[in-house]
Short mmCIF file of C-alpha atoms in Angstrom, two decimals:
data_model
loop_
_atom_site.label_atom_id
_atom_site.label_comp_id
_atom_site.label_asym_id
_atom_site.label_seq_id
_atom_site.Cartn_x
_atom_site.Cartn_y
_atom_site.Cartn_z
CA LEU A 8 -0.03 -0.12 0.04
CA ALA A 9 2.74 2.42 0.80
CA SER A 10 4.30 1.43 -2.58
CA LEU A 11 1.01 2.39 -4.16
CA ASP A 12 0.54 5.55 -2.42
CA GLN A 13 4.07 6.89 -3.34
CA ASN A 14 3.59 5.87 -7.05
CA PHE A 15 0.31 8.00 -6.93
CA ARG A 16 2.00 10.89 -5.31
CA GLN A 17 4.58 10.85 -8.11
CA TRP A 18 2.06 10.71 -11.09
CA GLU A 19 0.12 13.61 -9.36
CA ASN A 20 3.12 15.56 -9.05
CA PHE A 21 3.88 14.98 -12.49
CA PHE A 22 0.50 16.16 -13.59
CA GLU A 23 0.65 19.29 -11.62
CA THR A 24 4.09 20.16 -12.68
CA GLN A 25 3.03 19.77 -16.20
CA SER A 26 -0.06 21.93 -15.48
CA ILE A 27 2.05 24.54 -14.25
CA LEU A 28 4.68 24.84 -17.30
CA ALA A 29 1.93 24.30 -19.92
CA ARG A 30 0.61 27.14 -21.96
CA ASP A 31 -2.77 25.86 -22.38
CA LEU A 32 -4.59 22.68 -22.49
CA ARG A 33 -3.14 21.81 -25.79
CA ASP A 34 0.33 22.16 -24.47
CA PHE A 35 -0.48 20.10 -21.63
CA GLU A 36 -1.76 17.06 -23.72
CA SER A 37 1.33 17.20 -25.43
CA ARG A 38 3.44 17.36 -22.40
CA THR A 39 1.69 14.29 -20.74
CA ARG A 40 1.05 11.94 -24.13
CA GLY A 41 2.14 8.77 -23.62
CA ILE A 42 1.84 8.47 -19.99
CA LEU A 43 -1.52 7.23 -19.64
CA PRO A 44 -3.16 4.57 -21.62
CA ILE A 45 -4.85 6.38 -24.96
CA ASN A 46 -8.34 5.68 -23.71
CA ASP A 47 -7.38 7.18 -20.18
CA GLN A 48 -5.83 10.23 -21.72
CA GLN A 49 -8.73 11.13 -23.69
CA ALA A 50 -11.11 10.70 -20.94
CA LEU A 51 -8.95 13.22 -18.88
CA MET A 52 -8.52 15.52 -21.50
CA ALA A 53 -12.55 15.53 -22.06
CA SER A 54 -13.00 16.32 -18.47
CA LEU A 55 -10.45 19.03 -18.44
CA SER A 56 -12.05 20.66 -21.77
CA TYR A 57 -15.60 20.37 -19.96
CA TYR A 58 -14.73 22.17 -16.69
CA LEU A 59 -12.30 24.66 -18.30
CA PRO A 60 -15.47 27.12 -18.95
CA VAL A 61 -16.59 26.56 -15.42
CA TYR A 62 -13.21 27.39 -14.01
CA ARG A 63 -12.75 30.59 -16.18
CA ALA A 64 -16.10 31.78 -14.69
CA LEU A 65 -15.78 31.03 -11.30
CA ILE A 66 -12.28 31.42 -10.67
CA ARG A 67 -10.13 33.05 -13.33
CA LYS A 68 -12.53 35.81 -14.26
CA GLY A 69 -12.60 37.13 -10.82
CA THR A 70 -9.06 36.63 -9.82
CA ALA A 71 -6.80 36.95 -12.94
CA ARG A 72 -6.01 40.82 -12.26
CA SER A 73 -5.34 40.56 -8.83
CA LEU A 74 -3.25 37.36 -9.16
CA ARG A 75 -0.90 39.49 -11.91
CA SER A 76 -0.70 42.26 -9.69
CA GLU A 77 0.37 40.21 -6.90
CA ALA A 78 2.84 38.19 -8.70
CA GLY A 79 4.42 41.87 -9.56
CA ARG A 80 4.78 42.65 -5.87
CA MET A 81 6.31 39.25 -5.22
CA GLU A 82 8.86 39.80 -8.16
CA LYS A 83 10.06 43.09 -7.07
CA ALA A 84 10.26 41.55 -3.11
CA ALA A 85 12.30 38.67 -4.68
CA ASP A 86 14.71 41.11 -6.08
CA GLY A 87 15.51 42.69 -2.61
CA ALA A 88 18.95 42.23 -1.46
CA ALA A 89 18.14 40.96 1.79
CA TYR A 90 15.65 38.32 0.46
CA ARG A 91 17.92 37.29 -2.40
CA LYS A 92 20.70 36.81 -0.04
CA LEU A 93 18.50 34.53 2.09
CA ILE A 94 17.58 32.25 -0.82
CA ASN A 95 21.23 32.29 -1.87
CA GLN A 96 22.15 30.84 1.45
CA ILE A 97 19.72 27.96 1.43
CA PRO A 98 21.58 25.67 -0.99
CA LYS A 99 24.77 26.33 0.96
CA PHE A 100 22.90 25.51 4.37
CA TYR A 101 22.09 22.09 3.13
CA SER A 102 25.27 21.53 1.25
CA SER A 103 22.57 20.74 -1.68
CA PRO A 104 23.92 18.76 -4.81
CA VAL A 105 21.35 20.73 -6.72
CA PRO A 106 23.38 23.39 -8.22
CA ALA A 107 22.63 26.90 -6.99
CA GLU A 108 22.10 28.47 -10.67
CA THR A 109 18.87 26.04 -11.01
CA GLU A 110 16.26 27.85 -12.53
CA PHE A 111 13.01 27.50 -10.49
CA THR A 112 9.56 28.09 -11.63
CA ILE A 113 6.99 29.25 -9.08
CA GLY A 114 3.46 28.62 -10.10
CA LEU A 115 0.91 30.86 -8.32
CA VAL A 116 -2.44 29.35 -7.75
CA ALA A 117 -5.30 31.86 -7.46
CA ILE A 118 -7.59 31.08 -4.37
CA PRO A 119 -10.66 33.18 -3.64
CA GLY A 120 -10.48 34.63 -0.35
CA PRO A 121 -10.22 36.03 1.93
CA LYS A 122 -10.73 33.70 4.55
CA ALA A 123 -9.57 30.46 2.32
CA ALA A 124 -7.02 28.29 3.54
CA SER A 125 -3.56 28.43 1.23
CA PHE A 126 -1.39 25.71 0.40
CA ALA A 127 2.11 24.93 -1.45
CA THR A 128 3.92 22.14 -2.83
CA SER A 129 7.52 21.59 -3.95
CA LEU A 130 7.90 19.48 -7.08
CA GLY A 131 11.66 19.46 -7.71
CA ALA A 132 12.47 22.74 -9.79
CA VAL A 133 8.95 23.68 -9.79
CA GLU A 134 7.07 25.33 -6.95
CA SER A 135 3.43 25.32 -6.64
CA VAL A 136 1.99 28.11 -4.03
CA GLY A 137 -1.49 29.06 -3.54
CA VAL A 138 -2.32 32.85 -3.13
CA VAL A 139 -5.41 33.70 -1.18
CA MET A 140 -6.81 36.64 -3.02
CA GLY A 141 -7.47 39.67 -0.82
CA GLU A 142 -5.18 38.51 2.19
CA LYS A 143 -2.35 40.85 1.20
CA ASP A 144 -0.07 38.93 3.02
CA LEU A 145 3.26 39.67 0.75
CA PRO A 146 5.70 38.51 3.42
CA GLY A 147 3.62 35.41 4.39
CA THR A 148 3.74 34.29 0.52
CA MET A 149 7.06 35.10 -0.14
CA GLY A 150 8.12 32.83 3.09
CA VAL A 151 5.94 29.83 1.68
CA ILE A 152 8.12 30.16 -1.37
CA ALA A 153 11.40 30.15 0.76
CA HIS A 154 9.93 26.99 2.41
CA GLU A 155 9.22 25.23 -0.54
CA LEU A 156 12.77 25.87 -1.92
CA CYS A 157 14.22 24.76 1.20
CA HIS A 158 12.35 21.09 0.30
CA SER A 159 13.85 21.27 -2.98
CA PHE A 160 17.62 21.89 -1.87
CA SER A 161 17.28 19.62 1.28
CA THR A 162 19.66 17.04 2.27
CA VAL A 163 18.14 16.28 5.60
CA GLY A 164 17.22 12.59 4.92
CA GLY A 165 21.04 11.83 4.45
CA TRP A 166 21.27 12.87 8.06
CA SER A 167 19.55 9.29 9.45
CA GLU A 168 22.67 7.78 10.59
CA ALA A 169 23.62 10.51 12.51
CA PHE A 170 20.39 10.88 14.58
CA ARG A 171 20.39 7.08 15.05
CA ALA A 172 24.29 7.30 16.23
CA LEU A 173 23.07 9.79 18.88
CA ASN A 174 21.34 7.15 20.94
CA ASP A 175 18.75 9.53 22.51
CA PRO A 176 15.38 8.83 23.19
CA HIS A 177 14.14 11.93 20.92
CA ALA A 178 16.36 11.32 18.03
CA ALA A 179 13.86 9.50 15.98
CA MET A 180 11.25 11.79 16.40
CA ALA A 181 13.69 14.68 15.96
CA PHE A 182 14.68 13.53 12.89
CA ARG A 183 11.18 12.39 11.59
CA ASN A 184 9.76 15.86 12.21
CA LEU A 185 13.22 18.00 10.89
CA GLU A 186 12.54 18.15 7.28
CA GLU A 187 9.28 20.07 7.62
CA SER A 188 10.18 22.10 10.82
CA LEU A 189 13.58 23.18 9.29
CA ALA A 190 11.66 24.71 6.03
CA THR A 191 9.24 26.18 8.26
CA ALA A 192 11.59 28.03 10.60
CA ILE A 193 13.72 29.27 7.45
CA GLY A 194 10.91 29.92 5.27
CA ASN A 195 7.85 30.95 7.34
CA GLY A 196 10.54 32.50 10.00
CA HIS A 197 13.57 34.13 8.54
CA ALA A 198 12.23 34.65 4.96
CA TYR A 199 9.00 36.39 6.59
CA LYS A 200 11.19 38.39 8.86
CA THR A 201 13.41 39.32 6.16
CA LEU A 202 10.75 41.19 4.37
CA LYS A 203 8.40 42.43 7.37
CA GLY A 204 11.12 43.18 9.76
CA GLU A 205 9.44 41.14 12.45
CA ASP A 206 8.44 37.68 13.28
CA ASP A 207 5.14 36.49 12.29
CA ARG A 208 2.81 36.38 15.39
CA ALA A 209 0.58 33.96 13.71
CA SER A 210 0.77 30.18 13.27
CA TRP A 211 3.55 29.14 11.05
CA TYR A 212 2.28 25.80 10.38
CA ASN A 213 -1.35 23.84 10.85
CA ASN A 214 0.39 21.01 13.00
CA PRO A 215 1.53 21.64 16.85
CA VAL A 216 4.54 19.55 16.43
CA ILE A 217 5.91 21.15 13.53
CA GLU A 218 4.84 24.63 14.84
CA ALA A 219 7.17 24.18 18.11
CA TYR A 220 9.64 22.47 16.73
CA ALA A 221 10.16 25.25 13.93
CA ARG A 222 10.21 27.75 16.31
CA ALA A 223 12.56 25.73 18.40
CA LEU A 224 14.65 25.50 15.57
CA TYR A 225 14.69 29.14 14.25
CA PRO A 226 17.55 30.84 16.41
CA LEU A 227 19.71 28.05 15.57
CA ALA A 228 18.84 28.25 11.95
CA GLY A 229 19.32 31.84 11.94
CA GLU A 230 22.69 31.33 13.61
CA TYR A 231 23.91 28.95 10.83
CA LEU A 232 22.63 30.95 7.92
CA GLU A 233 24.19 34.13 9.19
CA LYS A 234 27.59 32.55 9.43
CA GLY A 235 27.16 30.78 6.12
CA LEU A 236 27.61 27.19 7.96
CA PRO A 237 26.49 24.33 6.46
CA LEU A 238 24.40 21.42 8.49
CA ASP A 239 26.72 19.41 10.40
CA GLU A 240 26.70 17.00 13.31
CA ALA A 241 26.71 19.89 16.00
CA PHE A 242 23.50 21.06 14.43
CA MET A 243 21.64 17.72 14.71
CA LYS A 244 22.71 17.35 18.51
CA ARG A 245 21.42 20.76 19.20
CA ALA A 246 18.16 20.05 17.13
CA VAL A 247 17.48 17.10 19.15
CA ALA A 248 18.29 18.63 22.25
CA LEU A 249 15.76 21.33 21.16
CA TYR A 250 13.09 18.70 20.25
CA GLY A 251 13.44 17.19 23.75
CA LYS A 252 13.03 20.58 25.41
CA HIS A 253 10.36 22.01 23.42
CA VAL A 254 8.17 19.41 21.60
CA ALA A 255 8.56 16.17 23.42
#
């Protein structure tokens, strides 16, 4: 079952990535041709073609102008020296094998608001980011983008043996939750503060364990980013200690 679930997520991510990169439905059909059996591909395209006018009427028509405006504000924020410096530090922090000059595509998904819930997904060199219309939270959205970029560059999974060797009762859970918590500390924490000038007092993550762990890691991650240090065994030992003190 775990294997089937993983395969489903891989195909889901593939189709979502192509939907972001495609210019239109015809381009999407061309990009995904040969992946599904012919009958399934035809059924998929028929369904998308059927619902396209509905999407345009209910979502696109009322959000296109606002989304373009928000994208312009985001591009301007991304060009800021402090934010750009932080983004450039991320691959160094993770000692990522992904080249720092890799071009990333940020796909913005309009979510009619203002009380809707947002979402974001890292898809390798493509990041899917939901933008709640009317929310006017530029630092929050830019923080989410930084969060997803952390996942793209992350090497946390390679530290499992180091955690196991610590022989600490909290090591297993500290490692299990490190990937998401560290991205949250950097993106929702440091990237937000870089643009806003103060910490985000609202919830950073809709999970109490990730929320507490991310805030505990926040100063430690900031210390490493500020000094240009990569993840190391000393960081991992301190992370486990922080998990035991603030989360467990």
